């Protein structure tokens, strides 16, 4: 059972435009959601997170929206830059004793100059 | 300061052999996680260490997998009698404290190929 789903394996946008990456989840026990960015041959790097009690969190060009009733979150990048080209992973975190992350399969974002 | 480091970066082995993968977490980080990413999949949780507490091994896929963390720092993931389905990128992450607000920092991973 895939608890975190990223249904778009890839997305291509033009530089300067908005990139919208989507993520759906099934586990209502997630208390935090995170987005990680991964370049080839590197480990994922933390990008932005949102608590399950909030519906929006913004950090510079990056904004994450959470719709709990729809069990859906999205990452908006505006304006998109070529350096944003990477694989983006959505993850849900269970509260409790270990805070392990459950990841989606990722979306490859390509920002064209 | 130094980030999470892992070694080797690549490992090719023959089916049936044992392998050891090493993780050096960020100094002072008390929580350490192992994940793996198989081709076309997301990252899959394997095991979690926190201080001197018993590790959470709930993600280990079989008893061929084991891990230890010595002195609360370096961790070794061991896979015995490797199978082709073990081929994946194995990622280690550490965090300062196991708090829900704390960020997990990942190493570059070890790419394991079982022939």
PDB file of N, CA, C and O in Angstrom, chain A residues 61-90:
ATOM      1  N   UNK A  61      11.012  31.389  -2.675  1.00  0.00           N
ATOM      2  CA  UNK A  61      10.301  31.012  -3.909  1.00  0.00           C
ATOM      3  C   UNK A  61       9.441  29.764  -3.744  1.00  0.00           C
ATOM      4  O   UNK A  61       8.721  29.384  -4.669  1.00  0.00           O
ATOM      5  N   UNK A  62       9.540  29.122  -2.593  1.00  0.00           N
ATOM      6  CA  UNK A  62       8.875  27.845  -2.372  1.00  0.00           C
ATOM      7  C   UNK A  62       7.702  27.993  -1.405  1.00  0.00           C
ATOM      8  O   UNK A  62       7.837  28.579  -0.336  1.00  0.00           O
ATOM      9  N   UNK A  63       6.557  27.466  -1.811  1.00  0.00           N
ATOM     10  CA  UNK A  63       5.371  27.469  -0.967  1.00  0.00           C
ATOM     11  C   UNK A  63       4.758  26.081  -1.006  1.00  0.00           C
ATOM     12  O   UNK A  63       4.618  25.495  -2.094  1.00  0.00           O
ATOM     13  N   UNK A  64       4.415  25.573   0.159  1.00  0.00           N
ATOM     14  CA  UNK A  64       3.726  24.288   0.214  1.00  0.00           C
ATOM     15  C   UNK A  64       2.315  24.531   0.740  1.00  0.00           C
ATOM     16  O   UNK A  64       2.113  25.271   1.709  1.00  0.00           O
ATOM     17  N   UNK A  65       1.352  23.921   0.066  1.00  0.00           N
ATOM     18  CA  UNK A  65      -0.054  24.010   0.446  1.00  0.00           C
ATOM     19  C   UNK A  65      -0.521  22.632   0.882  1.00  0.00           C
ATOM     20  O   UNK A  65      -0.202  21.633   0.243  1.00  0.00           O
ATOM     21  N   UNK A  66      -1.314  22.601   1.948  1.00  0.00           N
ATOM     22  CA  UNK A  66      -1.857  21.336   2.439  1.00  0.00           C
ATOM     23  C   UNK A  66      -3.371  21.413   2.495  1.00  0.00           C
ATOM     24  O   UNK A  66      -3.934  22.327   3.100  1.00  0.00           O
ATOM     25  N   UNK A  67      -4.030  20.451   1.883  1.00  0.00           N
ATOM     26  CA  UNK A  67      -5.481  20.323   1.931  1.00  0.00           C
ATOM     27  C   UNK A  67      -5.782  19.000   2.621  1.00  0.00           C
ATOM     28  O   UNK A  67      -5.765  17.938   1.999  1.00  0.00           O
ATOM     29  N   UNK A  68      -6.036  19.069   3.927  1.00  0.00           N
ATOM     30  CA  UNK A  68      -6.208  17.844   4.709  1.00  0.00           C
ATOM     31  C   UNK A  68      -7.453  17.077   4.313  1.00  0.00           C
ATOM     32  O   UNK A  68      -7.460  15.845   4.322  1.00  0.00           O
ATOM     33  N   UNK A  69      -8.508  17.785   3.989  1.00  0.00           N
ATOM     34  CA  UNK A  69      -9.750  17.074   3.649  1.00  0.00           C
ATOM     35  C   UNK A  69      -9.579  16.256   2.386  1.00  0.00           C
ATOM     36  O   UNK A  69     -10.161  15.180   2.243  1.00  0.00           O
ATOM     37  N   UNK A  70      -8.750  16.755   1.477  1.00  0.00           N
ATOM     38  CA  UNK A  70      -8.490  16.040   0.229  1.00  0.00           C
ATOM     39  C   UNK A  70      -7.272  15.145   0.332  1.00  0.00           C
ATOM     40  O   UNK A  70      -6.955  14.424  -0.619  1.00  0.00           O
ATOM     41  N   UNK A  71      -6.565  15.204   1.460  1.00  0.00           N
ATOM     42  CA  UNK A  71      -5.307  14.474   1.649  1.00  0.00           C
ATOM     43  C   UNK A  71      -4.359  14.758   0.478  1.00  0.00           C
ATOM     44  O   UNK A  71      -3.825  13.837  -0.173  1.00  0.00           O
ATOM     45  N   UNK A  72      -4.166  16.026   0.249  1.00  0.00           N
ATOM     46  CA  UNK A  72      -3.381  16.472  -0.901  1.00  0.00           C
ATOM     47  C   UNK A  72      -2.472  17.621  -0.487  1.00  0.00           C
ATOM     48  O   UNK A  72      -2.884  18.504   0.271  1.00  0.00           O
ATOM     49  N   UNK A  73      -1.255  17.583  -0.987  1.00  0.00           N
ATOM     50  CA  UNK A  73      -0.385  18.749  -0.816  1.00  0.00           C
ATOM     51  C   UNK A  73       0.325  19.051  -2.120  1.00  0.00           C
ATOM     52  O   UNK A  73       0.431  18.181  -2.997  1.00  0.00           O
ATOM     53  N   UNK A  74       0.757  20.287  -2.226  1.00  0.00           N
ATOM     54  CA  UNK A  74       1.437  20.700  -3.443  1.00  0.00           C
ATOM     55  C   UNK A  74       2.580  21.639  -3.083  1.00  0.00           C
ATOM     56  O   UNK A  74       2.538  22.350  -2.076  1.00  0.00           O
ATOM     57  N   UNK A  75       3.587  21.601  -3.921  1.00  0.00           N
ATOM     58  CA  UNK A  75       4.748  22.488  -3.800  1.00  0.00           C
ATOM     59  C   UNK A  75       4.742  23.421  -4.996  1.00  0.00           C
ATOM     60  O   UNK A  75       4.713  22.959  -6.133  1.00  0.00           O
ATOM     61  N   UNK A  76       4.759  24.714  -4.712  1.00  0.00           N
ATOM     62  CA  UNK A  76       4.808  25.716  -5.761  1.00  0.00           C
ATOM     63  C   UNK A  76       6.187  26.368  -5.752  1.00  0.00           C
ATOM     64  O   UNK A  76       6.666  26.787  -4.682  1.00  0.00           O
ATOM     65  N   UNK A  77       6.772  26.464  -6.921  1.00  0.00           N
ATOM     66  CA  UNK A  77       8.057  27.141  -7.067  1.00  0.00           C
ATOM     67  C   UNK A  77       7.850  28.273  -8.068  1.00  0.00           C
ATOM     68  O   UNK A  77       7.484  28.036  -9.214  1.00  0.00           O
ATOM     69  N   UNK A  78       8.068  29.506  -7.569  1.00  0.00           N
ATOM     70  CA  UNK A  78       7.881  30.626  -8.473  1.00  0.00           C
ATOM     71  C   UNK A  78       8.818  31.767  -8.121  1.00  0.00           C
ATOM     72  O   UNK A  78       8.914  32.131  -6.945  1.00  0.00           O
ATOM     73  N   UNK A  79       9.556  32.320  -9.065  1.00  0.00           N
ATOM     74  CA  UNK A  79       9.687  31.814 -10.425  1.00  0.00           C
ATOM     75  C   UNK A  79      10.637  30.621 -10.483  1.00  0.00           C
ATOM     76  O   UNK A  79      11.590  30.524  -9.707  1.00  0.00           O
ATOM     77  N   UNK A  80      10.388  29.716 -11.398  1.00  0.00           N
ATOM     78  CA  UNK A  80      11.245  28.545 -11.548  1.00  0.00           C
ATOM     79  C   UNK A  80      12.561  28.955 -12.211  1.00  0.00           C
ATOM     80  O   UNK A  80      12.600  29.829 -13.076  1.00  0.00           O
ATOM     81  N   UNK A  81      13.628  28.280 -11.782  1.00  0.00           N
ATOM     82  CA  UNK A  81      14.961  28.549 -12.317  1.00  0.00           C
ATOM     83  C   UNK A  81      15.577  27.241 -12.808  1.00  0.00           C
ATOM     84  O   UNK A  81      15.266  26.173 -12.275  1.00  0.00           O
ATOM     85  N   UNK A  82      16.483  27.307 -13.774  1.00  0.00           N
ATOM     86  CA  UNK A  82      17.107  26.069 -14.275  1.00  0.00           C
ATOM     87  C   UNK A  82      17.768  25.247 -13.169  1.00  0.00           C
ATOM     88  O   UNK A  82      17.757  24.020 -13.207  1.00  0.00           O
ATOM     89  N   UNK A  83      18.308  25.913 -12.148  1.00  0.00           N
ATOM     90  CA  UNK A  83      18.926  25.193 -11.031  1.00  0.00           C
ATOM     91  C   UNK A  83      17.943  24.424 -10.175  1.00  0.00           C
ATOM     92  O   UNK A  83      18.348  23.621  -9.329  1.00  0.00           O
ATOM     93  N   UNK A  84      16.657  24.659 -10.394  1.00  0.00           N
ATOM     94  CA  UNK A  84      15.635  23.900  -9.665  1.00  0.00           C
ATOM     95  C   UNK A  84      15.430  22.517 -10.270  1.00  0.00           C
ATOM     96  O   UNK A  84      14.729  21.683  -9.677  1.00  0.00           O
ATOM     97  N   UNK A  85      15.999  22.273 -11.424  1.00  0.00           N
ATOM     98  CA  UNK A  85      15.840  20.983 -12.079  1.00  0.00           C
ATOM     99  C   UNK A  85      16.425  19.878 -11.200  1.00  0.00           C
ATOM    100  O   UNK A  85      17.622  19.885 -10.891  1.00  0.00           O
ATOM    101  N   UNK A  86      15.583  18.952 -10.786  1.00  0.00           N
ATOM    102  CA  UNK A  86      15.969  17.902  -9.844  1.00  0.00           C
ATOM    103  C   UNK A  86      14.765  16.975  -9.673  1.00  0.00           C
ATOM    104  O   UNK A  86      13.691  17.231 -10.212  1.00  0.00           O
ATOM    105  N   UNK A  87      14.958  15.931  -8.902  1.00  0.00           N
ATOM    106  CA  UNK A  87      13.827  15.082  -8.503  1.00  0.00           C
ATOM    107  C   UNK A  87      13.315  15.586  -7.154  1.00  0.00           C
ATOM    108  O   UNK A  87      14.100  15.817  -6.231  1.00  0.00           O
ATOM    109  N   UNK A  88      12.031  15.775  -7.048  1.00  0.00           N
ATOM    110  CA  UNK A  88      11.405  16.261  -5.822  1.00  0.00           C
ATOM    111  C   UNK A  88      10.604  15.134  -5.183  1.00  0.00           C
ATOM    112  O   UNK A  88       9.737  14.533  -5.817  1.00  0.00           O
ATOM    113  N   UNK A  89      10.915  14.864  -3.918  1.00  0.00           N
ATOM    114  CA  UNK A  89      10.208  13.840  -3.170  1.00  0.00           C
ATOM    115  C   UNK A  89       9.318  14.479  -2.120  1.00  0.00           C
ATOM    116  O   UNK A  89       9.741  15.366  -1.377  1.00  0.00           O
ATOM    117  N   UNK A  90       8.108  13.997  -2.062  1.00  0.00           N
ATOM    118  CA  UNK A  90       7.180  14.355  -1.006  1.00  0.00           C
ATOM    119  C   UNK A  90       7.281  13.266   0.064  1.00  0.00           C
ATOM    120  O   UNK A  90       7.441  12.082  -0.270  1.00  0.00           O
TER     121      UNK A  90
END
